[in-house]
mmCIF file of C-alpha atoms in Angstrom:
data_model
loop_
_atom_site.group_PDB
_atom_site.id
_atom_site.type_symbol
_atom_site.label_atom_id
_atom_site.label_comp_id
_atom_site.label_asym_id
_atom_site.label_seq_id
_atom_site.Cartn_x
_atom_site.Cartn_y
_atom_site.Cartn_z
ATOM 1 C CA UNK A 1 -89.207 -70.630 102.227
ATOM 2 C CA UNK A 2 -88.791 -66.765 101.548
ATOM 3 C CA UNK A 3 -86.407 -65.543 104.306
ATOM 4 C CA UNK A 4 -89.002 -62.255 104.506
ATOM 5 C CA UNK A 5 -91.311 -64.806 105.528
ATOM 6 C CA UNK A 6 -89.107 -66.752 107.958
ATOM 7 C CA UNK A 7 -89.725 -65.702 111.759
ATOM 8 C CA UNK A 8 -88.653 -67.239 115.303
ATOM 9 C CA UNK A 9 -91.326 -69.831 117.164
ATOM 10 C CA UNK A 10 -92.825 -67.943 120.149
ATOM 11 C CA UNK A 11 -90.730 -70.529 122.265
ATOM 12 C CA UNK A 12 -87.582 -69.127 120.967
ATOM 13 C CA UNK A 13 -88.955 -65.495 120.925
ATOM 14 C CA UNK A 14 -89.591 -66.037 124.747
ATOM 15 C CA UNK A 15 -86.271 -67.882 125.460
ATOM 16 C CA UNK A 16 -84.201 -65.268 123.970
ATOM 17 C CA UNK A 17 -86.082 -62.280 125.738
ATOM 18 C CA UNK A 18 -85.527 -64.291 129.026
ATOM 19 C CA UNK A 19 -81.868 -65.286 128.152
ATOM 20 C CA UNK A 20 -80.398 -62.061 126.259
ATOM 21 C CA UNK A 21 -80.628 -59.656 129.356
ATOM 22 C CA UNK A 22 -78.765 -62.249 131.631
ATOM 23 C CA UNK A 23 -76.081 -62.723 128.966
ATOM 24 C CA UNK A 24 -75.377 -59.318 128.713
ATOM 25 C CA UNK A 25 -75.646 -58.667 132.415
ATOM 26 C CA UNK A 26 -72.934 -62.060 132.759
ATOM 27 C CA UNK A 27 -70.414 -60.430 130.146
ATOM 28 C CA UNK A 28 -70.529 -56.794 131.895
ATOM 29 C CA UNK A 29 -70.285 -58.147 135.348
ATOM 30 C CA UNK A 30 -67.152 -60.081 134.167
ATOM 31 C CA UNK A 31 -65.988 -57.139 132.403
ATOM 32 C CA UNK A 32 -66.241 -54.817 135.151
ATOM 33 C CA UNK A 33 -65.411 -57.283 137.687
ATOM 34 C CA UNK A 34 -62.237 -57.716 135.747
ATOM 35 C CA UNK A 35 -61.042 -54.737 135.556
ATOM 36 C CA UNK A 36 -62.110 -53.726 139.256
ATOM 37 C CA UNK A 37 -60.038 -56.139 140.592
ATOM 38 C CA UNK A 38 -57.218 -55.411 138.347
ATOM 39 C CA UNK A 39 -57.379 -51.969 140.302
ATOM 40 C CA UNK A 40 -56.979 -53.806 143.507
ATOM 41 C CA UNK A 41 -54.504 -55.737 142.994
ATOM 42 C CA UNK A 42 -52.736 -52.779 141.446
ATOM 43 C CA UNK A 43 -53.319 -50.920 144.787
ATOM 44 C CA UNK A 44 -52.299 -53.466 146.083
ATOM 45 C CA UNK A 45 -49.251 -54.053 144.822
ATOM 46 C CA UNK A 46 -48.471 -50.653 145.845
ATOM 47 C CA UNK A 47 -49.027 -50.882 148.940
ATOM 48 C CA UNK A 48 -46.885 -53.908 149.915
ATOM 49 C CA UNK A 49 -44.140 -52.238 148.231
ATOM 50 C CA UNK A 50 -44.898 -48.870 150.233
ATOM 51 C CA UNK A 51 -44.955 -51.144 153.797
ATOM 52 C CA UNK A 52 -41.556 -52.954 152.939
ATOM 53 C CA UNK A 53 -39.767 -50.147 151.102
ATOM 54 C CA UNK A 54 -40.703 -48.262 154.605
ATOM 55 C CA UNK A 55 -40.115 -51.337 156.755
ATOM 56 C CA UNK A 56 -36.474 -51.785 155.402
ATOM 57 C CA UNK A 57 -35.670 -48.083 155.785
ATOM 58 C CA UNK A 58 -36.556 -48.972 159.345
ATOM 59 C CA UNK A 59 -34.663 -51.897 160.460
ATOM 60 C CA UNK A 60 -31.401 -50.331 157.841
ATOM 61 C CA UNK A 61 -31.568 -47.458 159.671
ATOM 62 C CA UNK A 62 -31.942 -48.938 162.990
ATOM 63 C CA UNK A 63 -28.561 -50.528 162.318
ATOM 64 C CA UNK A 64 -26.655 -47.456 161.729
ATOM 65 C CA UNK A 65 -28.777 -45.460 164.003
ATOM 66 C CA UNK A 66 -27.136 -46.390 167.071
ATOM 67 C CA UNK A 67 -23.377 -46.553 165.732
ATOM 68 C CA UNK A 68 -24.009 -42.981 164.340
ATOM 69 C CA UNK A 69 -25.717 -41.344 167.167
ATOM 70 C CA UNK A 70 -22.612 -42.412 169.759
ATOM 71 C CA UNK A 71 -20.178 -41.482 166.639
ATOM 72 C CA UNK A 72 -22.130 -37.887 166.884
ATOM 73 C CA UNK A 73 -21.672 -38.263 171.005
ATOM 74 C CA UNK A 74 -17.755 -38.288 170.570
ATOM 75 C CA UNK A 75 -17.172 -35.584 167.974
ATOM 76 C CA UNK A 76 -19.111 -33.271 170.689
ATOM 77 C CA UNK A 77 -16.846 -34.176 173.235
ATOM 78 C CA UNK A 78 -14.272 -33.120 171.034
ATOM 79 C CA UNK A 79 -15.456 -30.230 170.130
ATOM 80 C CA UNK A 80 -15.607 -29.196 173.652
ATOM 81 C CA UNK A 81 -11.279 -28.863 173.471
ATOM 82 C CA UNK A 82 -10.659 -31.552 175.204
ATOM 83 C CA UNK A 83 -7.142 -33.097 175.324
ATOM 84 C CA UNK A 84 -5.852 -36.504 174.262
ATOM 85 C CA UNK A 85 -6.070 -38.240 177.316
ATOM 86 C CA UNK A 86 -9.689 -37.662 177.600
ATOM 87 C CA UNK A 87 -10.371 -38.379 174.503
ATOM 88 C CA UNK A 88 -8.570 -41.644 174.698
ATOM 89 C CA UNK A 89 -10.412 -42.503 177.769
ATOM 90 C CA UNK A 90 -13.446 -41.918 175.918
ATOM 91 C CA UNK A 91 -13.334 -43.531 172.925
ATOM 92 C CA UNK A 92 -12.209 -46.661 174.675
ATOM 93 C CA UNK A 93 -15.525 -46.222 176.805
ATOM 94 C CA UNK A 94 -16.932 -46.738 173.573
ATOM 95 C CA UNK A 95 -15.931 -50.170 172.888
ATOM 96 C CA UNK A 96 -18.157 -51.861 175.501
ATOM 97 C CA UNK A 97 -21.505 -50.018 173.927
ATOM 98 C CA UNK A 98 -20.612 -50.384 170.407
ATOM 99 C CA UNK A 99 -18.857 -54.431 170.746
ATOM 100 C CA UNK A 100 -17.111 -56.449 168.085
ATOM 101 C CA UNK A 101 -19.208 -55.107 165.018
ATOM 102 C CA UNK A 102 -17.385 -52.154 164.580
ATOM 103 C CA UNK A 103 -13.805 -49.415 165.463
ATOM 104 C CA UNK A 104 -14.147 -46.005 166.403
ATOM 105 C CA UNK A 105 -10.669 -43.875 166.089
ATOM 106 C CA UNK A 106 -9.968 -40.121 165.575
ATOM 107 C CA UNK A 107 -7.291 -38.284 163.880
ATOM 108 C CA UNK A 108 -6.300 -34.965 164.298
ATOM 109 C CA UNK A 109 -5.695 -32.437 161.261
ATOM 110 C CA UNK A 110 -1.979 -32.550 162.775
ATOM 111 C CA UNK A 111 0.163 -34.988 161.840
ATOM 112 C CA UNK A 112 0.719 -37.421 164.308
ATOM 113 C CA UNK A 113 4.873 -36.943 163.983
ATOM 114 C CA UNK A 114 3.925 -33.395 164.965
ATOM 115 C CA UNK A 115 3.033 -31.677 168.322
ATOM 116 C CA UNK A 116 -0.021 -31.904 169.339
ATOM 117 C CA UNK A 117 -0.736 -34.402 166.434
ATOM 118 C CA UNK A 118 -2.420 -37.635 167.439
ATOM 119 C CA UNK A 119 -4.610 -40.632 166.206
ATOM 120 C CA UNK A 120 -6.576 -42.851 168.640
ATOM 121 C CA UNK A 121 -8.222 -46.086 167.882
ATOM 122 C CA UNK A 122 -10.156 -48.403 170.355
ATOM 123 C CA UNK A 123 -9.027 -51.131 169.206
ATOM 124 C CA UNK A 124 -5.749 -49.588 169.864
ATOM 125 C CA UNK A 125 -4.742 -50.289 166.810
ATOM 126 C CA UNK A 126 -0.979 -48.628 165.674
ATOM 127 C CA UNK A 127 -1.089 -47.316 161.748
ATOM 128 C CA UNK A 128 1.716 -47.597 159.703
ATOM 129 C CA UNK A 129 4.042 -44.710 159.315
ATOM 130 C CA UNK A 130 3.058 -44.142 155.517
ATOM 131 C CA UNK A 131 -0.721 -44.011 156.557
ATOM 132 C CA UNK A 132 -2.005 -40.496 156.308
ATOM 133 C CA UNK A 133 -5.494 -39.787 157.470
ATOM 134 C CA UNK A 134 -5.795 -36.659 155.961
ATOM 135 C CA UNK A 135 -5.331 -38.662 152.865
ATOM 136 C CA UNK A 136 -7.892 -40.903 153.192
ATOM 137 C CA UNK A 137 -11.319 -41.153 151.878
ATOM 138 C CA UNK A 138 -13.560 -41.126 154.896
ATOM 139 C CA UNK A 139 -11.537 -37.960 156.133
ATOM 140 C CA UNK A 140 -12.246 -36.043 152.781
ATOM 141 C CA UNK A 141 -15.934 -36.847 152.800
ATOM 142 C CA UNK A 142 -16.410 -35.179 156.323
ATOM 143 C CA UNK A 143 -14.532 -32.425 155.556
ATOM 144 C CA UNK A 144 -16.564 -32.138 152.743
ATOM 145 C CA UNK A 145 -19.771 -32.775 154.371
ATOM 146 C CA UNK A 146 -19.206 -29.479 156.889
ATOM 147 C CA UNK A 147 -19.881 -31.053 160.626
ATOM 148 C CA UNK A 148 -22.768 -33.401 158.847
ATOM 149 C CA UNK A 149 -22.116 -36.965 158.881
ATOM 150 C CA UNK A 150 -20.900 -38.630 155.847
ATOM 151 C CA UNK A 151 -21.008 -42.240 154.697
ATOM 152 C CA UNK A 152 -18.885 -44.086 152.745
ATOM 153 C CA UNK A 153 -19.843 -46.975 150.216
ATOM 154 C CA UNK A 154 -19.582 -50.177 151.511
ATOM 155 C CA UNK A 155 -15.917 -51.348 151.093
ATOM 156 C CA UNK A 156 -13.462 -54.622 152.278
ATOM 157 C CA UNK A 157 -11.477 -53.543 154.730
ATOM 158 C CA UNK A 158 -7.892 -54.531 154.224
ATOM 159 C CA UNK A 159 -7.288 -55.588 157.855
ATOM 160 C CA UNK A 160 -10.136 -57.702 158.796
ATOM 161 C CA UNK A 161 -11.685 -58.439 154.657
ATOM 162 C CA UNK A 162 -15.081 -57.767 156.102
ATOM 163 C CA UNK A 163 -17.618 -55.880 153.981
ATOM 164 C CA UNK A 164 -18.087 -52.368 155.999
ATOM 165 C CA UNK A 165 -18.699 -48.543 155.369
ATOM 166 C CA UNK A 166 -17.347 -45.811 157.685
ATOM 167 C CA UNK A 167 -19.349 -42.950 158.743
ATOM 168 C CA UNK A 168 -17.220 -39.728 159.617
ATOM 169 C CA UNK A 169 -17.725 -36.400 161.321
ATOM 170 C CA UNK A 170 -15.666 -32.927 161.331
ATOM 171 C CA UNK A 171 -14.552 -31.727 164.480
ATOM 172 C CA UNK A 172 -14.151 -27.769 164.760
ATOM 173 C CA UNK A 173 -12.459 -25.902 167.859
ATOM 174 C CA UNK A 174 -13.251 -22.252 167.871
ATOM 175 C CA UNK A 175 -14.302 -22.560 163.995
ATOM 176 C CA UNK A 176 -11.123 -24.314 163.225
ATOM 177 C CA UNK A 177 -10.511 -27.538 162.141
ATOM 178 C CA UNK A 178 -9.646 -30.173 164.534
ATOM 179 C CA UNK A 179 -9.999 -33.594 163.195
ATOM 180 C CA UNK A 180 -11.927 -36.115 162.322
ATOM 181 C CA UNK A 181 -14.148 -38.900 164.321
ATOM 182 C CA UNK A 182 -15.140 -41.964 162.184
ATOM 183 C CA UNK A 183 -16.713 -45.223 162.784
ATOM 184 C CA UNK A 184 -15.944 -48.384 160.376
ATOM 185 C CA UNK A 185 -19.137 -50.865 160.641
ATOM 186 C CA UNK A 186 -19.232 -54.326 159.587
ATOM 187 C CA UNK A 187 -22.233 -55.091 157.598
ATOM 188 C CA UNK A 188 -22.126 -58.817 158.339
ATOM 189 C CA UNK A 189 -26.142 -59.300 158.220
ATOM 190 C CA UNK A 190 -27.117 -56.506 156.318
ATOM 191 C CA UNK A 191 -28.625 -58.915 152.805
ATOM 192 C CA UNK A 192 -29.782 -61.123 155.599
ATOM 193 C CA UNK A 193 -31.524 -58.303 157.029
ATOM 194 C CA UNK A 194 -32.886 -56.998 153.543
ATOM 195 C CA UNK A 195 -34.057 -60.948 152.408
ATOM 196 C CA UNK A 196 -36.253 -61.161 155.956
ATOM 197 C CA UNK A 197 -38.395 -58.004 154.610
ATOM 198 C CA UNK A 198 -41.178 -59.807 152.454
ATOM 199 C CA UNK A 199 -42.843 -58.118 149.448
ATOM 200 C CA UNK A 200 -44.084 -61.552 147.230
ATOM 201 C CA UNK A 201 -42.870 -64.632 146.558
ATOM 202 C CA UNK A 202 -40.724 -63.958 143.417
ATOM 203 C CA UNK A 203 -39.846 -60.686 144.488
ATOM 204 C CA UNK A 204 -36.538 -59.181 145.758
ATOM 205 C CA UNK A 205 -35.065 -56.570 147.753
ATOM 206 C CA UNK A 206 -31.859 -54.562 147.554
ATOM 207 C CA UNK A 207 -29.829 -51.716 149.072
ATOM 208 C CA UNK A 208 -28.167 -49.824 145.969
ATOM 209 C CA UNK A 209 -25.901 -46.449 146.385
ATOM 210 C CA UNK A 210 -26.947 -43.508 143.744
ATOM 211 C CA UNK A 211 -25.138 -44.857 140.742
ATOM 212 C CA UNK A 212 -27.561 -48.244 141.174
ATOM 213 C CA UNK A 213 -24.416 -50.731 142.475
ATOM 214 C CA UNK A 214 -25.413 -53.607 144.616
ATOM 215 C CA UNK A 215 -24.673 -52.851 148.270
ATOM 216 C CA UNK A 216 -26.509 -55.875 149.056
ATOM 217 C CA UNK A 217 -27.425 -58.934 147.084
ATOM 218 C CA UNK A 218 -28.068 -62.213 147.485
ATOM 219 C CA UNK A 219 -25.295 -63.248 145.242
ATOM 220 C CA UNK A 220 -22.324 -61.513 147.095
ATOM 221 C CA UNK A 221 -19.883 -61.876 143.823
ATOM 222 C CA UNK A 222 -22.002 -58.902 142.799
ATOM 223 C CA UNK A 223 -22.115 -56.648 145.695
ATOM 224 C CA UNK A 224 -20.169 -53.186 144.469
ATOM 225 C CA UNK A 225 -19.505 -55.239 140.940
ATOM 226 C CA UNK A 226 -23.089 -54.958 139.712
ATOM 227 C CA UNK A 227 -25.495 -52.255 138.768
ATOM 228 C CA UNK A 228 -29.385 -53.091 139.156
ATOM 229 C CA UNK A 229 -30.088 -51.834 135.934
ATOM 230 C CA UNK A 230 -27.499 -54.282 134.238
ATOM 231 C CA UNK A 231 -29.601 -57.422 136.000
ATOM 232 C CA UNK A 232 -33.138 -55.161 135.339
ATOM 233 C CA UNK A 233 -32.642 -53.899 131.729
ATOM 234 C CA UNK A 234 -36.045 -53.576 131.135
ATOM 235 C CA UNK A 235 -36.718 -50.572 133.230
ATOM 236 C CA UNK A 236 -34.317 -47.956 131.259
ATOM 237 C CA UNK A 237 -36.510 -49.082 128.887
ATOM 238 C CA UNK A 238 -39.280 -47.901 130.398
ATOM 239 C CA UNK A 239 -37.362 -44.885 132.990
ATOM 240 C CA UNK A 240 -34.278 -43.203 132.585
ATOM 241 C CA UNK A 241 -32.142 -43.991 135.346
ATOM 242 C CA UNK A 242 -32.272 -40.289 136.959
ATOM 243 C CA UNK A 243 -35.797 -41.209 137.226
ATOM 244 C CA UNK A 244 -35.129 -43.945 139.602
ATOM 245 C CA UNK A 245 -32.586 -42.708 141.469
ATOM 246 C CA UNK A 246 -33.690 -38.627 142.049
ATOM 247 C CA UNK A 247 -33.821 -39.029 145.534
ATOM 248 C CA UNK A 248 -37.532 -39.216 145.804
ATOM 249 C CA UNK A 249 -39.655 -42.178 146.483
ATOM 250 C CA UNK A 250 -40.914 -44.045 142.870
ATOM 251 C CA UNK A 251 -43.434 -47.342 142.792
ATOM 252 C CA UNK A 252 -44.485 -48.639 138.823
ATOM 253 C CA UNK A 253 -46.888 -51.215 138.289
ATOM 254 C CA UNK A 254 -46.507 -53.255 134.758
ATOM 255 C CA UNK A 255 -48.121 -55.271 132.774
ATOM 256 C CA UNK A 256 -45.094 -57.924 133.644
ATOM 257 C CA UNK A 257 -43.250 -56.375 136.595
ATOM 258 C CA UNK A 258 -43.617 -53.897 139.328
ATOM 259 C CA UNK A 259 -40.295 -52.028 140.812
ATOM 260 C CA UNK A 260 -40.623 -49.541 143.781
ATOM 261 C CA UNK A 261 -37.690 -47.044 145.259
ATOM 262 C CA UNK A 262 -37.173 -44.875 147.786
ATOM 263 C CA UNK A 263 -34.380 -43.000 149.441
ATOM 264 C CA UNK A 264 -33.135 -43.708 152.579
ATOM 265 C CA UNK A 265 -33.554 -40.828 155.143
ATOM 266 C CA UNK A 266 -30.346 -41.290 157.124
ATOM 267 C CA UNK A 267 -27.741 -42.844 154.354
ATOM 268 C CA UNK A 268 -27.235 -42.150 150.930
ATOM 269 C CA UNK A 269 -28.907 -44.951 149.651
ATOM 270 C CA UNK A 270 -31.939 -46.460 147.719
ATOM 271 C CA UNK A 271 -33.841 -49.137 148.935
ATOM 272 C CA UNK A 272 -35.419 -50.913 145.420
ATOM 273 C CA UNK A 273 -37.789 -53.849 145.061
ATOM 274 C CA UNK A 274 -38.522 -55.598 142.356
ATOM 275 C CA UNK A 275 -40.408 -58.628 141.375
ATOM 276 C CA UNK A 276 -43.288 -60.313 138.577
ATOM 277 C CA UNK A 277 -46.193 -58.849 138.200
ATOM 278 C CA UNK A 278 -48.011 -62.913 138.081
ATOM 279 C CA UNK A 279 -46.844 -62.947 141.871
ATOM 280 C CA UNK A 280 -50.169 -61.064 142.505
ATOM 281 C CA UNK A 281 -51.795 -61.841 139.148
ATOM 282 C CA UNK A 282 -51.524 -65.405 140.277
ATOM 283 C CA UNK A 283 -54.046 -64.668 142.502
ATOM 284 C CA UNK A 284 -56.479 -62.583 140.598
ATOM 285 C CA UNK A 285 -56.480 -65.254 137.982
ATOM 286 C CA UNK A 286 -57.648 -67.547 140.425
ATOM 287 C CA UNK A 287 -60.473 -65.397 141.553
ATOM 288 C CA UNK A 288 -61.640 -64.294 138.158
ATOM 289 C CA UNK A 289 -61.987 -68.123 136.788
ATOM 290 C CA UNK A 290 -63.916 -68.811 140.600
ATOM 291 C CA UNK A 291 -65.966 -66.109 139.249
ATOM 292 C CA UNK A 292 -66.669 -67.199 135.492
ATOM 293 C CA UNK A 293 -67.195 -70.801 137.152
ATOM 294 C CA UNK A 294 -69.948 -68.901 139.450
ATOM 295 C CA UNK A 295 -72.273 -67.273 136.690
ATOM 296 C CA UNK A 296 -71.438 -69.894 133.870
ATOM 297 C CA UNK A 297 -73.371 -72.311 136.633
ATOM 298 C CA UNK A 298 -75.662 -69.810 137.203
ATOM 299 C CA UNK A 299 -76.289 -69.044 133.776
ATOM 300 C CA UNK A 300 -76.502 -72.580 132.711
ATOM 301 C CA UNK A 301 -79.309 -73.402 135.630
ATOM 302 C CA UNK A 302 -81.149 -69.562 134.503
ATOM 303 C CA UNK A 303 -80.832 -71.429 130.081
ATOM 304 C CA UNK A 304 -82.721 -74.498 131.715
ATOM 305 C CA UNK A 305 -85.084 -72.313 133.267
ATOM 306 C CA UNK A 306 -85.849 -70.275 130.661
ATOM 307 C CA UNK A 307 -85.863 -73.331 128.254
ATOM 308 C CA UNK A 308 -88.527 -74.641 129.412
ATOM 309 C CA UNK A 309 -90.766 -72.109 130.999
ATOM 310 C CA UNK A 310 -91.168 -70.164 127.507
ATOM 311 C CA UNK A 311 -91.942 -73.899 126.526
ATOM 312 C CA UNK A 312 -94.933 -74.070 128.692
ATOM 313 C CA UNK A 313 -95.543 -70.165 127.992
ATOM 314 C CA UNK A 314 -95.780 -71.352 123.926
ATOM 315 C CA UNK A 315 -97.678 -74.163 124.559
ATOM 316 C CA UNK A 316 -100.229 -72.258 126.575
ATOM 317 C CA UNK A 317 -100.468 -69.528 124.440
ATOM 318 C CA UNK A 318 -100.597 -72.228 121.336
ATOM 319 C CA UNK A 319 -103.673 -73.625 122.952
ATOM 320 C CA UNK A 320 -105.618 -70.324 123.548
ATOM 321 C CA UNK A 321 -104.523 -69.107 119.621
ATOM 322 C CA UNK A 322 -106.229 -72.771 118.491
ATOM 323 C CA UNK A 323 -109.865 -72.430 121.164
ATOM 324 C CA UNK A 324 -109.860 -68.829 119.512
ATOM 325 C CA UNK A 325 -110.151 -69.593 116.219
ATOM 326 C CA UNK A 326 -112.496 -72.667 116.630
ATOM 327 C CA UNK A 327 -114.841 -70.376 118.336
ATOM 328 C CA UNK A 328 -114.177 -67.710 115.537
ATOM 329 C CA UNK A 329 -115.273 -70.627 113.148
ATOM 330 C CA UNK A 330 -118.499 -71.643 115.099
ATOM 331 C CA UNK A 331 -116.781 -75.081 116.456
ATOM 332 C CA UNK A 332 -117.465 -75.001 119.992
ATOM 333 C CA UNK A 333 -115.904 -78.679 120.622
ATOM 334 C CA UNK A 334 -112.403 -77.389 121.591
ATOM 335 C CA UNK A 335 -114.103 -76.186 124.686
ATOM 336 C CA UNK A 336 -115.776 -79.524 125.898
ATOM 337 C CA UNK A 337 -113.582 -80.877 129.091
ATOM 338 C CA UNK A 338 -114.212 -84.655 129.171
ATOM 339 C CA UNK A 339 -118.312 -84.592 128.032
ATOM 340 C CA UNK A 340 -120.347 -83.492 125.392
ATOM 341 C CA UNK A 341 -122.377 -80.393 126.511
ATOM 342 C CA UNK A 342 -125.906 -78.986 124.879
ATOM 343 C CA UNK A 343 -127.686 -75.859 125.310
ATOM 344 C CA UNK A 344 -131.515 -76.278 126.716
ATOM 345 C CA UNK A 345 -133.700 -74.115 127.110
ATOM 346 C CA UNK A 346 -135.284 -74.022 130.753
ATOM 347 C CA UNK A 347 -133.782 -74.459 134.200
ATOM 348 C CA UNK A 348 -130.115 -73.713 134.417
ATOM 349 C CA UNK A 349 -128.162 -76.640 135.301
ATOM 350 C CA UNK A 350 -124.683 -76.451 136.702
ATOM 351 C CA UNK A 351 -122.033 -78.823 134.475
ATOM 352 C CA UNK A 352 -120.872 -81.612 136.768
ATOM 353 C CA UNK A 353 -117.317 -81.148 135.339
ATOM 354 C CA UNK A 354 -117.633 -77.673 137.079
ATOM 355 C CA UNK A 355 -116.998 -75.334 133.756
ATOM 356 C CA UNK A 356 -117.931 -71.748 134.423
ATOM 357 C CA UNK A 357 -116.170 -70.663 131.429
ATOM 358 C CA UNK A 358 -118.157 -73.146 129.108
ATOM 359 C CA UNK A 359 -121.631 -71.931 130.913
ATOM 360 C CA UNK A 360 -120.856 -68.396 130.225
ATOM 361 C CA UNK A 361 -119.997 -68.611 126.790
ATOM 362 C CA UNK A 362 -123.113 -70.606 125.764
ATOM 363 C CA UNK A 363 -125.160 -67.947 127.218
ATOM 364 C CA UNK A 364 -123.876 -65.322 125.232
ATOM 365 C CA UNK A 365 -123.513 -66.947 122.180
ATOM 366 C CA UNK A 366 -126.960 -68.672 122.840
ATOM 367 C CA UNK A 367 -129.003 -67.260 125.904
ATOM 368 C CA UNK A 368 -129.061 -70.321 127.616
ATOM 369 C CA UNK A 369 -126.883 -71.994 130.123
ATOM 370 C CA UNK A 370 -125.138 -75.247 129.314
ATOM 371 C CA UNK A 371 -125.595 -78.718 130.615
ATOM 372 C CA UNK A 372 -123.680 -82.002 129.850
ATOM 373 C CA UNK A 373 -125.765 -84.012 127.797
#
């Protein structure tokens, strides 16, 4: 047959006018419904990392809060002139708020072989003769820092081998330099602490300083040995390392991971998590083929239906194309329901088969009514 001359069946005209619309309809929907809930779970991603990035800046600096607030206390006193015994007395006063977890000592700018020189420790601990604290690290960082407090880098202290930072504060007399009041803290909990804040179930937490070393990990052979970006090359792929660590708060979403940092408000350090992308996309997966489960079903039921009502639609319409063009041809059989019918001419009679349709149309075509015969 000529192709020009080829057409569909009105069954399959009907069944594709009924079933075209709701396939395009299903294949938008699961577009759009893709992508929508691609934006959620991008949002969030975001904001989990937001809550723990802010929910580890809390309970860090509630550790250090406390220690640095009655390190701040002391260098006040100090600053008020007053002399060594006092000072002792107070510092040792110290020892039953602060406990085990940490030493607080002060040395003067004067050596301690000098008048008027002196170092105190509550732990009462007696230095060695060639240790200098005007030599030392945590001295040089508060002088440095001005009367602000300054924090060291977590280090192992040589006494005890415990992991620990010191936080430091000037002391000034009448503008002058006095000393300097420090605090050594053990950080015996701290990657506990950071592995009880939750983000996903692949994903990780970590306390680095501004270069990006580890100053916590779950592997402690790579606490102050390891950068994050050495273990997370991907992301100067994607960031410089600046970018990361500019003291402002950062939180990217891949295709494959997601990484969020922030700047701690009391320390100088960056809280960073990090974790796969498929931790949330897990998830949306799941919903997506609930979804595509959903309409194929529906659309399978709405193919049925359409099936076969443009099946009795064609059939119907079949029927009323064939009456039409019997009655276009003079045969009038087509309409007959079980009888034979005549037209008379006389007295109406009504059809026992109850045909109004049949009636009417012998009295137009005839001017009678029609009775079964």
């Amino acid at each position: 047959m000529d192709l020009k001359n080829r057409h569909l069946s009105l069954s399959r005209r009907l069944f594709l006018v009924g079933i075209v619309p709701i396939l395009i309809s299903f294949i938008f929907l699961s577009t759009s419904s893709y992508w929508i809930i691609s934006d959620i779970s991008s949002d969030n991603v975001k904001s989990r990392m937001e809550r723990s990035l802010t929910d580890v800046e809390n309970r860090v600096e509630g550790i250090f809060a406390p220690f640095a607030y009655e390190l701040e206390s002391f260098a006040l006193v100090a600053e008020t002139g007053a002399d060594k015994d006092s000072l002792d007395v107070t510092i040792h006063a110290y020892s039953n708020v602060l406990g085990a977890t940490c030493s607080m000592y002060y040395a003067t700018a004067i050596s301690r072989y000098e008048p008027d020189g002196y170092y105190l420790d509550n732990t009462d601990w007696v230095p060695e003769p060639d240790w200098i604290p005007t030599q030392r690290d945590w001295y040089k960082a508060a002088v440095s820092a001005g009367g602000k407090l300054a924090f060291s880098d977590p280090y192992v202290d040589a006494m005890t081998k415990s992991l620990c930072i010191t936080i430091s504060r000037l002391v000034k007399v009448d503008g002058k330099t006095k000393g300097v009041a420090a605090i050594d803290i053990y950080l015996t909990n701290l990657s506990e602490t950071m592995e009880e804040v939750g983000i996903s179930q692949n994903g990780k937490l970590f306390l680095v300083n501004e270069s990006g070393i580890y100053l916590t990990n779950s592997n402690a052979d790579k606490i102050l040995s390891s950068t994050f970006f050495d273990d997370n090359p991907e992301f100067e792929k994607t960031e410089s390392r600046n970018f990361f660590l500019d003291g402002g708060e950062h939180i990217l979403v891949h295709d494959d991971f997601y990484c969020g940092v922030k700047k701690l408000s009391l320390l100088p350090w960056y809280a960073v998590a990090v974790g796969p992308m498929s931790d949330f996309t897990e998830n949306l997966k799941n919903s997506i083929m609930h979804m595509i489960v959903v309409f194929v079903v529906i659309l399978a039921l709405t193919v049925l239906l359409s099936f076969f009502t443009s099946r009795r639609i064609s059939v119907t319409f079949k029927n009323m194309a064939a009456q039409c063009r019997n009655i276009a041809t003079g045969d009038f059989r087509s309409l007959r329901t079980r009888a034979r019918f005549r037209c008379v001419f006389g007295e109406r009679q009504q059809p026992r088969q109850g045909n109004p349709q049949v009636d009417r149309l012998c009295a137009r075509c005839f001017g009678r009514p029609c009775e079964d015969g």
